[in-house]
Amino acid sequence: MKISLALAFLGILGALSVVAEDRYQFFTWEVTYGTIYPLGVPQQGILINGQFPGPTIDGITNDNIVVNVINKLDEKFLITWNGIKQRRTSWQDGVLGTNCPIPPKSNWTYKFQLKDQIGTYTYFPSTKLHKAAGGFGALNIAQRSVISIPYPAPDAEFTLLVGDWYKTNHKVLRRLLDFGKKLPSPDALLINGQRDSAVFTGQAGKTYKFRVSNVGLTTSINFRIQGHSLKLIEVEGAHTLQDTYESLDIHVGQSVAVLVTLNQPVNGYTIIATSRFTPIVLTTTATLQYAGSSSKAPGPLPIAPTDVDWSMKQANSIRLNLTANAARPNPQGSFHYGTIPITRTIILANSEANIHGKLRYAVNGISHMNPLTALKLADWFNIPGVFNLNTISDVPPPAGTPAKLGTSVVGLTLHDFVEIIFQNNEDTIQSWHMDGSSFYAVGYEYGVWTPASRNIYNLADAVPRYTVQVYPKSWSAILVSLDNKGMWNLRSAIWPRQYLGQELYLRVWNNEQSLYTEANIPDNALFCGMAKHLH
C-alpha cells in the first residue's frame, strides 16, 4: 500500500513537471521561389510552404519555437525574428553577424524561446535583398492565461502586414544597388500581399484587435479605418496608455496593436494605408466588412496627414501603461529607467556616401561590410583579424571626413546602461532597429542633439520598443539596459540603406562564462569563413 501511494505521488510530481514545462512548437518551412500576382502581373516571389506572405506563428509567452528552414532557393538565405530578444541565444538571431547563411539545397533549424515577451512581431529574410521578394510573415505572442490584460478581451483579432512593393525582380533591384544606383520609388503598397482586395469580417457591436506591422523596404505608412477610431493598446511588445487616434503613423520595421469597435451602421468600411514623406503618395486599401452586409459605406475616406510635425507630436504622445502587467506578474513601470546612471553615450550619425565611385551609406563615417566569418563565431573562438573594437567611434567624425568601408563593432559590458542618439542630418526619414534588447525611446526633436537636449527626455513613461524613427534633420534618443549577452545587430530598417552599409554590431560581453548569461554554441551551428575548419 505504501509503495502504491509512493508511486502515485511520484506520478503526480511527474505530471506536474510536464505541465509546468514551457510549450514547444515545431515548424518545417520550405523556402522556394514561386509566381505571385500582388499587382496583377506575374512576378517571382519567395514563398514559405507555398505561401506569400509566409505562415503566421501564434505563440504564448515562453513558448519554445523550433523552425526547420529548408532553403530551396539558388542563394544563401537567413530569416531574422524582428523584435524577438533571443535571451542568451544570439546564435539564433538570423543575421550575418551571428549566423552563417543556410546554403542552397540545405536546411538549418532555429531553436529559440519567446522568453518573457508579449505582443506583435514579424520575421523576414535578412540576406541579400530577399525581403523585396517576400519571405516575411507575422509572429504574435499572447499572454499566458494567468496574466491579465489591461483591456477587455477582444472578440477576435486580425493581423495586417503592410508594406511597399516593387514589380521589379529582387535580383534586378539588388544589381542596381551593387552598381551604385539608388532604388526607384516603390510601385505600390500591399496589405497581406494584396492591393485593394483583402477583407476582414466582423460582427456589429463587437471589438477586434488589429495587429499592424510595417514590413516594407523603405516607406513609412499612415494607417486608418473609415468611420472607426483606433484605440492603441500595444507598441512592439509593450502595453500603452489606451489613447484613441484617428490614424497612426507606422514606420518601417514597426508594429502596433489597436482595438476597433464595430459601432457603425452595418456596411463595409475602407481600411487605408498611405505612404508618408514620399514624393509620390501611394495608397492601398482593404475592407472591414460587417457580417450580413455586402455594401460599401457612403461618404468620403479619411485623409492622411501630410506634415512631419503631426507625426512627431503623435510619437511623443504615445506613453507606457505603468499599471499594466507585461509578460510577468509585475507592473511594467516597476523598472525606473529614468533614475539609472548612464554609463556611456553613443551618438550615431547616418550619412550617404560615395566610396570607390559607388553609392554607400555610413554610420559615423563607416560603411559596414559583413566579413566572411560570422562575427559571433570569431568572438566565440577568438579568431583574430575578423573585427576590432576601434573601427567605429562613439561620436561622428568631423564634417567633411570621407566615409570608408569597415566592419563596425562597438564593445559594451553586460549590464551597461547606455544612451544612444540617432542623429539624422539628411532630408529623409530614418528607422533604426536593435536586436537583443528593447530600449526606451525617450525623445524626438528637430536639429542637432546636445547634452542640453536631455531636458526634454521622457524619463517616466516612455515606451520600450525595438524600432525607432528619426525624422528628417532631427534626432531621436534611446536609453537601453544591455542585460542580454551576445553580438547584436543595430541596423537601418530601411533595407537599401542596411544593404549598403548603414548598420553596426553591439558586442555585449563580460569575462564570465556562465549558462545563466549565455548559451553555448548550438550543436547544429553552421561554420563559414575562417571558422569553417572548426566544423
Coordinates of C-alpha atoms in Angstrom, one line a residue:
M1 CA 0.0 0.0 0.0
K2 CA 2.8 2.4 0.9
I3 CA 4.6 1.5 -2.3
S4 CA 1.4 2.2 -4.3
L5 CA 1.0 5.6 -2.6
A6 CA 4.6 6.5 -3.2
L7 CA 4.3 5.6 -6.9
A8 CA 1.2 7.6 -7.2
F9 CA 2.8 10.6 -5.6
L10 CA 5.8 10.3 -8.0
G11 CA 3.4 10.0 -10.9
I12 CA 1.7 13.3 -9.8
L13 CA 5.0 15.0 -9.5
G14 CA 6.0 13.8 -13.0
A15 CA 2.7 15.0 -14.4
L16 CA 3.2 18.4 -12.8
S17 CA 6.7 18.7 -14.2
V18 CA 5.4 18.0 -17.7
V19 CA 2.6 20.5 -17.3
A20 CA 5.0 23.1 -15.9
E21 CA 7.4 22.9 -18.9
D22 CA 7.0 25.6 -21.4
R23 CA 5.3 24.6 -24.6
Y24 CA 7.2 23.6 -27.7
Q25 CA 6.0 24.4 -31.2
F26 CA 7.6 22.7 -34.2
F27 CA 7.6 24.0 -37.8
T28 CA 9.1 22.9 -41.1
W29 CA 9.3 25.6 -43.6
E30 CA 10.3 25.1 -47.3
V31 CA 11.6 28.3 -48.8
T32 CA 11.0 28.3 -52.6
Y33 CA 10.6 30.7 -55.5
G34 CA 7.1 30.9 -56.9
T35 CA 4.9 33.0 -59.1
I36 CA 2.8 35.6 -57.3
Y37 CA 0.5 38.3 -58.6
P38 CA 0.3 41.1 -55.9
L39 CA 0.0 43.8 -58.6
G40 CA -2.0 41.8 -61.1
V41 CA 1.1 40.8 -63.1
P42 CA 3.2 37.6 -62.6
Q43 CA 6.5 38.0 -60.8
Q44 CA 8.9 35.8 -58.9
G45 CA 8.3 35.8 -55.1
I46 CA 9.9 34.0 -52.2
L47 CA 7.3 31.6 -50.6
I48 CA 7.3 29.7 -47.3
N49 CA 5.4 26.5 -47.7
G50 CA 3.9 27.9 -50.8
Q51 CA 2.5 31.0 -49.0
F52 CA 3.0 34.7 -49.6
P53 CA 3.2 36.2 -47.1
G54 CA 4.6 33.4 -45.0
P55 CA 2.7 31.5 -42.3
T56 CA 1.8 33.2 -39.0
I57 CA 3.4 31.9 -35.8
D58 CA 0.9 32.3 -33.0
G59 CA 2.9 31.8 -29.7
I60 CA 2.4 32.3 -26.0
T61 CA 4.9 33.9 -23.6
N62 CA 7.9 31.5 -23.0
D63 CA 6.9 29.1 -25.9
N64 CA 9.9 27.3 -27.4
I65 CA 10.0 27.7 -31.1
V66 CA 11.7 25.2 -33.4
V67 CA 11.7 26.0 -37.1
N68 CA 13.5 23.8 -39.6
V69 CA 14.2 26.1 -42.6
I70 CA 14.8 24.2 -45.9
N71 CA 16.4 26.5 -48.4
K72 CA 15.3 25.6 -51.9
L73 CA 16.5 28.9 -53.4
D74 CA 19.6 29.3 -55.6
E75 CA 21.2 31.6 -53.0
K76 CA 22.2 31.5 -49.3
F77 CA 19.4 32.5 -47.0
L78 CA 18.6 33.5 -43.4
I79 CA 15.5 34.6 -41.5
T80 CA 15.6 37.1 -38.7
W81 CA 12.9 37.3 -36.0
N82 CA 12.2 41.0 -35.8
G83 CA 11.9 42.1 -32.1
I84 CA 12.4 38.7 -30.6
K85 CA 15.1 39.2 -27.9
Q86 CA 16.8 35.9 -28.2
R87 CA 17.6 35.8 -24.5
R88 CA 21.1 34.3 -24.1
T89 CA 20.9 33.0 -27.7
S90 CA 22.3 35.5 -30.2
W91 CA 23.2 32.3 -32.1
Q92 CA 19.6 32.2 -33.3
D93 CA 19.2 35.8 -34.4
G94 CA 19.4 35.1 -38.1
V95 CA 21.6 37.9 -39.3
L96 CA 25.1 37.6 -40.9
G97 CA 26.9 38.8 -37.8
T98 CA 25.5 35.9 -35.8
N99 CA 24.7 33.1 -38.3
C100 CA 26.4 31.7 -41.3
P101 CA 23.8 31.7 -44.0
I102 CA 22.0 28.5 -45.0
P103 CA 23.4 27.2 -48.3
P104 CA 21.1 26.5 -51.2
K105 CA 19.6 23.0 -51.2
S106 CA 20.2 22.5 -47.5
N107 CA 18.5 23.2 -44.2
W108 CA 19.1 24.7 -40.7
T109 CA 16.9 24.5 -37.6
Y110 CA 16.3 27.6 -35.4
K111 CA 15.6 26.9 -31.7
F112 CA 14.7 29.8 -29.5
Q113 CA 12.3 30.8 -26.7
L114 CA 9.8 33.7 -26.6
K115 CA 11.2 34.5 -23.2
D116 CA 9.2 37.0 -21.2
Q117 CA 7.7 38.6 -24.3
I118 CA 4.2 39.5 -25.4
G119 CA 3.0 41.4 -28.5
T120 CA 3.2 41.9 -32.2
Y121 CA 6.3 40.9 -34.2
T122 CA 7.4 39.8 -37.6
Y123 CA 10.0 37.7 -39.3
F124 CA 11.7 38.3 -42.7
P125 CA 14.8 37.4 -44.8
S126 CA 17.9 39.2 -43.7
T127 CA 20.2 38.2 -46.6
K128 CA 20.7 40.0 -49.9
L129 CA 17.6 41.8 -50.9
H130 CA 15.4 38.8 -50.4
K131 CA 12.9 40.8 -48.4
A132 CA 11.9 42.6 -51.6
A133 CA 10.5 39.3 -52.9
G134 CA 8.6 38.1 -49.8
G135 CA 9.6 35.5 -47.2
F136 CA 8.1 37.6 -44.4
G137 CA 5.3 36.9 -42.0
A138 CA 3.8 37.6 -38.6
L139 CA 4.8 36.4 -35.2
N140 CA 2.3 37.1 -32.5
I141 CA 2.8 36.4 -28.8
A142 CA -0.2 36.1 -26.5
Q143 CA 0.0 36.4 -22.7
R144 CA -0.2 33.4 -20.5
S145 CA -3.7 32.7 -19.1
V146 CA -2.6 33.5 -15.6
I147 CA -1.5 37.1 -16.6
S148 CA -4.3 39.6 -17.0
I149 CA -4.5 42.0 -19.9
P150 CA -5.2 45.7 -19.3
Y151 CA -8.2 45.9 -21.6
P152 CA -11.4 43.8 -22.2
A153 CA -10.6 40.7 -24.2
P154 CA -11.3 41.4 -27.9
D155 CA -13.8 39.1 -29.7
A156 CA -11.1 38.1 -32.2
E157 CA -8.0 39.6 -33.8
F158 CA -6.7 40.3 -37.3
T159 CA -3.1 40.5 -38.5
L160 CA -2.2 43.1 -41.1
L161 CA 1.2 43.1 -42.8
V162 CA 1.5 46.4 -44.6
G163 CA 4.4 47.4 -46.8
D164 CA 5.7 48.9 -50.0
W165 CA 6.3 46.7 -53.1
Y166 CA 8.1 46.6 -56.4
K167 CA 7.1 44.9 -59.6
T168 CA 10.8 44.6 -60.4
N169 CA 12.5 41.3 -59.6
H170 CA 14.5 41.5 -56.4
K171 CA 17.8 40.4 -58.1
V172 CA 17.4 43.3 -60.6
L173 CA 16.9 45.7 -57.6
R174 CA 19.9 44.2 -55.9
R175 CA 22.1 44.8 -59.0
L176 CA 21.0 48.4 -59.0
L177 CA 22.4 48.8 -55.5
D178 CA 25.5 46.8 -56.3
F179 CA 26.2 49.1 -59.3
G180 CA 25.9 52.2 -57.0
K181 CA 22.4 53.3 -58.0
K182 CA 19.5 54.2 -55.8
L183 CA 16.3 52.1 -55.9
P184 CA 13.4 53.8 -57.7
S185 CA 10.2 54.6 -55.9
P186 CA 8.1 51.6 -55.0
D187 CA 5.2 50.8 -57.3
A188 CA 2.6 50.2 -54.6
L189 CA 1.6 49.4 -51.0
L190 CA 0.2 46.0 -50.1
I191 CA -1.8 44.7 -47.2
N192 CA -1.2 41.0 -46.6
G193 CA 0.3 40.7 -50.0
Q194 CA -2.7 42.2 -51.8
R195 CA -3.6 45.6 -53.1
D196 CA -7.1 46.8 -52.6
S197 CA -8.6 43.4 -52.1
A198 CA -8.1 42.0 -48.5
V199 CA -11.3 41.6 -46.5
F200 CA -11.6 41.3 -42.7
T201 CA -15.1 40.4 -41.5
G202 CA -16.6 41.1 -38.0
Q203 CA -19.9 41.3 -36.2
A204 CA -21.5 44.6 -35.4
G205 CA -21.1 45.6 -31.8
K206 CA -18.0 43.5 -31.2
T207 CA -14.4 44.7 -30.7
Y208 CA -11.5 43.4 -32.6
K209 CA -7.7 43.6 -32.1
F210 CA -5.8 44.7 -35.2
R211 CA -2.1 43.8 -35.2
V212 CA -0.5 46.1 -37.8
S213 CA 3.2 45.8 -38.9
N214 CA 5.1 47.8 -41.5
V215 CA 7.1 45.1 -43.4
G216 CA 8.2 47.4 -46.2
L217 CA 11.6 48.1 -47.5
T218 CA 11.7 51.9 -47.4
T219 CA 8.3 53.6 -46.7
S220 CA 6.6 54.9 -43.6
I221 CA 2.8 54.5 -43.7
N222 CA -0.2 56.1 -42.2
F223 CA -3.0 53.6 -41.2
R224 CA -6.7 54.4 -40.6
I225 CA -10.1 52.9 -40.9
Q226 CA -13.1 54.8 -42.4
G227 CA -15.6 55.7 -39.7
H228 CA -13.7 54.0 -36.9
S229 CA -11.3 55.1 -34.2
L230 CA -8.2 53.2 -33.2
K231 CA -7.6 52.6 -29.5
L232 CA -3.8 52.0 -29.2
I233 CA -3.1 49.2 -26.7
E234 CA 0.4 47.9 -27.6
V235 CA 3.6 49.0 -29.3
E236 CA 6.2 46.4 -30.1
G237 CA 5.6 44.3 -27.0
A238 CA 4.6 47.0 -24.5
H239 CA 1.2 48.0 -23.3
T240 CA 0.5 51.6 -23.9
L241 CA -1.9 54.1 -22.4
Q242 CA -5.1 53.5 -24.3
D243 CA -5.4 56.7 -26.2
T244 CA -7.6 56.9 -29.2
Y245 CA -6.3 58.0 -32.6
E246 CA -8.0 58.7 -35.9
S247 CA -4.9 57.4 -37.7
L248 CA -1.4 56.1 -36.8
D249 CA 2.0 56.6 -38.5
I250 CA 3.9 53.3 -38.5
H251 CA 7.4 53.4 -39.7
V252 CA 9.5 50.7 -41.4
G253 CA 10.0 47.8 -39.1
Q254 CA 7.5 48.9 -36.5
S255 CA 4.4 47.1 -35.1
V256 CA 1.4 48.2 -33.2
A257 CA -1.9 46.7 -31.9
V258 CA -5.2 48.6 -31.7
L259 CA -8.7 47.9 -30.7
V260 CA -11.5 48.7 -33.1
T261 CA -15.2 48.5 -32.1
L262 CA -17.7 47.9 -34.9
N263 CA -20.1 50.6 -33.8
Q264 CA -21.2 51.9 -37.1
P265 CA -24.2 51.0 -39.4
V266 CA -23.8 47.6 -41.0
N267 CA -21.8 48.1 -44.1
G268 CA -18.3 47.6 -45.4
Y269 CA -15.7 50.2 -44.4
T270 CA -12.4 51.0 -46.1
I271 CA -9.1 50.3 -44.3
I272 CA -6.5 52.7 -45.7
A273 CA -2.7 52.7 -45.7
T274 CA -0.9 55.7 -47.3
S275 CA 2.8 56.3 -47.8
R276 CA 4.3 59.1 -45.7
F277 CA 7.2 61.5 -46.5
T278 CA 7.3 60.3 -50.1
P279 CA 7.3 62.5 -53.3
I280 CA 4.7 60.1 -54.9
V281 CA 1.9 59.2 -52.4
L282 CA 1.0 55.6 -52.6
T283 CA -2.3 54.3 -51.2
T284 CA -3.7 50.8 -50.7
T285 CA -7.0 49.7 -49.2
A286 CA -8.7 46.7 -47.6
T287 CA -12.2 46.2 -46.3
L288 CA -13.6 45.9 -42.8
Q289 CA -16.8 44.1 -43.6
Y290 CA -19.7 43.9 -41.2
A291 CA -21.2 40.4 -41.3
G292 CA -24.6 40.4 -43.1
S293 CA -23.7 43.2 -45.4
S294 CA -22.2 43.3 -48.9
S295 CA -22.5 47.1 -49.4
K296 CA -19.9 49.8 -49.0
A297 CA -20.3 52.7 -46.6
P298 CA -21.1 56.0 -48.2
G299 CA -19.1 59.2 -47.6
P300 CA -15.5 60.3 -48.1
L301 CA -12.5 58.4 -47.0
P302 CA -10.4 59.9 -44.2
I303 CA -7.4 61.9 -45.4
A304 CA -3.9 61.2 -44.2
P305 CA -1.8 63.9 -42.5
T306 CA 0.9 65.4 -44.6
D307 CA 3.4 67.1 -42.3
V308 CA 6.3 65.9 -40.1
D309 CA 5.1 68.0 -37.1
W310 CA 1.9 65.9 -36.8
S311 CA 3.9 62.7 -36.8
M312 CA 6.4 63.9 -34.2
K313 CA 3.7 65.1 -32.0
Q314 CA 1.9 61.8 -32.2
A315 CA 5.2 59.9 -31.4
N316 CA 5.6 62.0 -28.3
S317 CA 2.0 61.3 -27.2
I318 CA 2.4 57.6 -27.0
R319 CA 3.1 56.5 -23.4
L320 CA 3.7 53.3 -21.5
N321 CA 0.9 51.9 -19.3
L322 CA 2.6 51.9 -16.0
T323 CA -0.1 49.9 -14.2
A324 CA -0.3 47.0 -16.7
N325 CA 1.3 43.6 -16.3
A326 CA 3.7 42.6 -19.1
A327 CA 4.7 39.0 -19.7
R328 CA 5.3 38.5 -16.0
P329 CA 3.0 39.4 -13.0
N330 CA 4.8 42.7 -12.1
P331 CA 3.9 46.2 -13.4
Q332 CA 5.8 47.3 -16.5
G333 CA 6.6 50.6 -14.8
S334 CA 8.4 49.0 -11.9
F335 CA 11.7 49.5 -13.8
H336 CA 12.5 53.1 -13.1
Y337 CA 14.8 53.6 -16.1
G338 CA 14.9 57.4 -15.7
T339 CA 16.8 57.1 -12.4
I340 CA 19.6 54.8 -13.6
P341 CA 23.0 56.5 -14.2
I342 CA 24.1 56.4 -17.8
T343 CA 27.4 54.5 -18.3
R344 CA 28.1 55.6 -21.9
T345 CA 26.7 57.9 -24.5
I346 CA 27.0 57.0 -28.2
I347 CA 26.0 59.4 -30.9
L348 CA 25.3 57.8 -34.3
A349 CA 25.0 59.9 -37.4
N350 CA 23.7 58.4 -40.6
S351 CA 25.0 59.6 -44.0
E352 CA 25.0 59.0 -47.7
A353 CA 28.5 58.5 -49.1
N354 CA 30.4 57.8 -52.3
I355 CA 33.1 55.2 -51.8
H356 CA 35.2 54.0 -54.7
G357 CA 32.7 55.6 -57.1
K358 CA 29.7 53.8 -55.7
L359 CA 26.7 54.8 -53.5
R360 CA 27.1 53.6 -49.9
Y361 CA 25.5 54.5 -46.6
A362 CA 27.5 55.0 -43.4
V363 CA 27.3 55.4 -39.7
N364 CA 29.8 57.7 -38.1
G365 CA 31.8 57.6 -41.3
I366 CA 32.0 53.8 -41.5
S367 CA 30.0 51.8 -44.1
H368 CA 29.7 48.4 -42.7
M369 CA 30.9 45.3 -44.6
N370 CA 30.0 41.9 -43.3
P371 CA 33.1 39.7 -43.1
L372 CA 33.0 36.1 -44.5
T373 CA 33.3 34.9 -40.9
A374 CA 30.3 35.5 -38.7
L375 CA 31.2 38.0 -36.0
K376 CA 29.7 35.8 -33.3
L377 CA 31.9 32.8 -34.4
A378 CA 35.0 35.0 -34.5
D379 CA 34.2 36.3 -31.0
W380 CA 33.4 32.9 -29.5
F381 CA 36.5 31.2 -30.9
N382 CA 38.9 34.2 -30.6
I383 CA 39.6 34.2 -34.3
P384 CA 41.9 37.2 -35.0
G385 CA 41.6 39.6 -37.9
V386 CA 37.8 39.5 -38.3
F387 CA 36.9 42.6 -36.4
N388 CA 38.2 45.0 -33.8
L389 CA 36.5 47.4 -31.4
N390 CA 38.3 50.5 -32.7
T391 CA 36.8 50.8 -36.2
I392 CA 33.8 52.9 -35.3
S393 CA 33.8 55.7 -32.7
D394 CA 31.2 56.9 -30.2
V395 CA 30.8 60.2 -32.0
P396 CA 30.5 61.3 -35.6
P397 CA 33.8 62.3 -37.3
P398 CA 34.4 66.0 -38.2
A399 CA 32.4 67.4 -41.0
G400 CA 33.9 66.7 -44.4
T401 CA 35.7 63.5 -43.3
P402 CA 35.3 60.9 -46.1
A403 CA 33.4 57.8 -45.3
K404 CA 35.2 54.5 -45.6
L405 CA 34.4 50.8 -45.6
G406 CA 34.8 48.8 -42.4
T407 CA 33.4 46.2 -40.0
S408 CA 31.7 48.2 -37.2
V409 CA 31.5 46.5 -33.8
V410 CA 31.1 48.5 -30.6
G411 CA 32.3 46.9 -27.4
L412 CA 30.0 47.1 -24.4
T413 CA 29.9 45.5 -21.0
L414 CA 27.0 43.3 -19.9
H415 CA 24.6 45.4 -17.8
D416 CA 25.8 48.7 -19.1
F417 CA 23.0 51.4 -19.2
V418 CA 23.6 53.2 -22.5
E419 CA 22.3 56.4 -24.1
I420 CA 22.2 56.2 -27.9
I421 CA 21.5 59.3 -30.0
F422 CA 20.5 58.8 -33.6
Q423 CA 21.4 62.0 -35.4
N424 CA 19.8 62.4 -38.8
N425 CA 21.2 65.4 -40.8
E426 CA 19.6 64.2 -44.0
D427 CA 16.3 65.2 -45.6
T428 CA 14.7 61.7 -45.5
I429 CA 13.2 59.9 -42.5
Q430 CA 15.3 57.1 -41.0
S431 CA 14.3 54.0 -39.0
W432 CA 16.6 52.1 -36.7
H433 CA 16.2 48.6 -35.2
M434 CA 18.1 47.0 -32.3
D435 CA 18.3 43.2 -31.9
G436 CA 18.6 41.6 -28.4
S437 CA 17.0 44.3 -26.3
S438 CA 14.1 46.7 -26.1
F439 CA 15.0 50.3 -25.5
Y440 CA 13.2 53.3 -24.1
A441 CA 12.5 55.9 -26.9
V442 CA 12.8 59.0 -24.7
G443 CA 12.9 61.9 -27.1
Y444 CA 12.4 63.1 -30.7
E445 CA 13.3 66.7 -31.8
Y446 CA 14.5 68.8 -34.7
G447 CA 18.0 69.9 -35.1
V448 CA 21.3 68.7 -33.7
W449 CA 21.4 66.9 -30.3
T450 CA 23.4 68.5 -27.5
P451 CA 23.6 67.5 -23.8
A452 CA 21.0 70.1 -23.0
S453 CA 18.6 68.1 -25.1
R454 CA 18.2 65.7 -22.2
N455 CA 16.0 68.3 -20.6
I456 CA 13.1 67.2 -22.9
Y457 CA 13.6 63.5 -22.3
N458 CA 10.6 61.5 -21.1
L459 CA 12.2 59.7 -18.1
A460 CA 8.9 58.4 -16.6
D461 CA 6.7 56.5 -19.1
A462 CA 8.5 56.2 -22.5
V463 CA 7.6 53.1 -24.4
P464 CA 10.2 50.3 -24.6
R465 CA 10.4 49.2 -28.2
Y466 CA 12.8 47.7 -30.7
T467 CA 12.5 50.2 -33.7
V468 CA 12.6 54.0 -33.6
Q469 CA 12.1 56.5 -36.3
V470 CA 14.3 59.5 -36.8
Y471 CA 12.7 62.4 -38.6
P472 CA 14.5 64.5 -41.3
K473 CA 17.0 67.0 -39.9
S474 CA 16.2 65.6 -36.4
W475 CA 17.4 63.4 -33.6
S476 CA 15.9 60.5 -31.6
A477 CA 17.3 59.4 -28.2
I478 CA 17.0 56.0 -26.6
L479 CA 18.1 54.5 -23.3
V480 CA 18.8 50.8 -23.1
S481 CA 19.8 48.4 -20.4
L482 CA 22.2 45.9 -22.1
D483 CA 21.3 42.8 -20.0
N484 CA 21.5 40.3 -22.8
K485 CA 24.9 39.0 -23.6
G486 CA 25.8 38.4 -27.2
M487 CA 26.6 40.0 -30.6
W488 CA 23.6 42.2 -31.5
N489 CA 22.7 43.9 -34.8
L490 CA 21.9 47.6 -34.8
R491 CA 20.7 48.4 -38.3
S492 CA 18.7 50.7 -40.5
A493 CA 15.3 49.2 -41.0
I494 CA 15.3 50.9 -44.4
W495 CA 16.6 47.9 -46.3
P496 CA 18.6 49.6 -49.1
R497 CA 20.5 51.6 -46.6
Q498 CA 21.2 48.5 -44.5
Y499 CA 22.3 46.6 -47.6
L500 CA 24.8 49.3 -48.4
G501 CA 26.3 49.7 -45.0
Q502 CA 24.1 51.5 -42.5
E503 CA 24.4 49.1 -39.7
L504 CA 26.8 48.0 -36.9
Y505 CA 27.0 45.4 -34.1
L506 CA 26.9 45.8 -30.4
R507 CA 29.2 43.2 -28.6
V508 CA 27.6 42.9 -25.1
W509 CA 30.2 40.9 -23.1
N510 CA 31.7 40.1 -19.8
N511 CA 34.6 37.7 -19.0
E512 CA 32.5 35.2 -17.1
Q513 CA 31.4 32.1 -18.9
S514 CA 28.1 31.0 -17.5
L515 CA 25.0 29.4 -18.9
Y516 CA 23.0 31.9 -16.9
T517 CA 24.2 34.7 -19.1
E518 CA 24.8 33.0 -22.5
A519 CA 24.0 29.6 -24.0
N520 CA 26.8 27.5 -25.6
I521 CA 27.2 27.4 -29.3
P522 CA 24.4 25.2 -30.7
D523 CA 25.2 21.6 -31.8
N524 CA 23.9 22.4 -35.3
A525 CA 25.8 25.6 -35.8
L526 CA 26.9 26.4 -39.3
F527 CA 30.5 27.4 -39.9
C528 CA 31.9 29.8 -42.5
G529 CA 34.9 31.9 -43.4
M530 CA 37.9 31.4 -41.1
A531 CA 35.7 29.3 -38.7
K532 CA 34.9 26.8 -41.4
H533 CA 37.7 24.4 -40.3
L534 CA 36.1 24.2 -36.8
H535 CA 33.1 22.3 -38.1

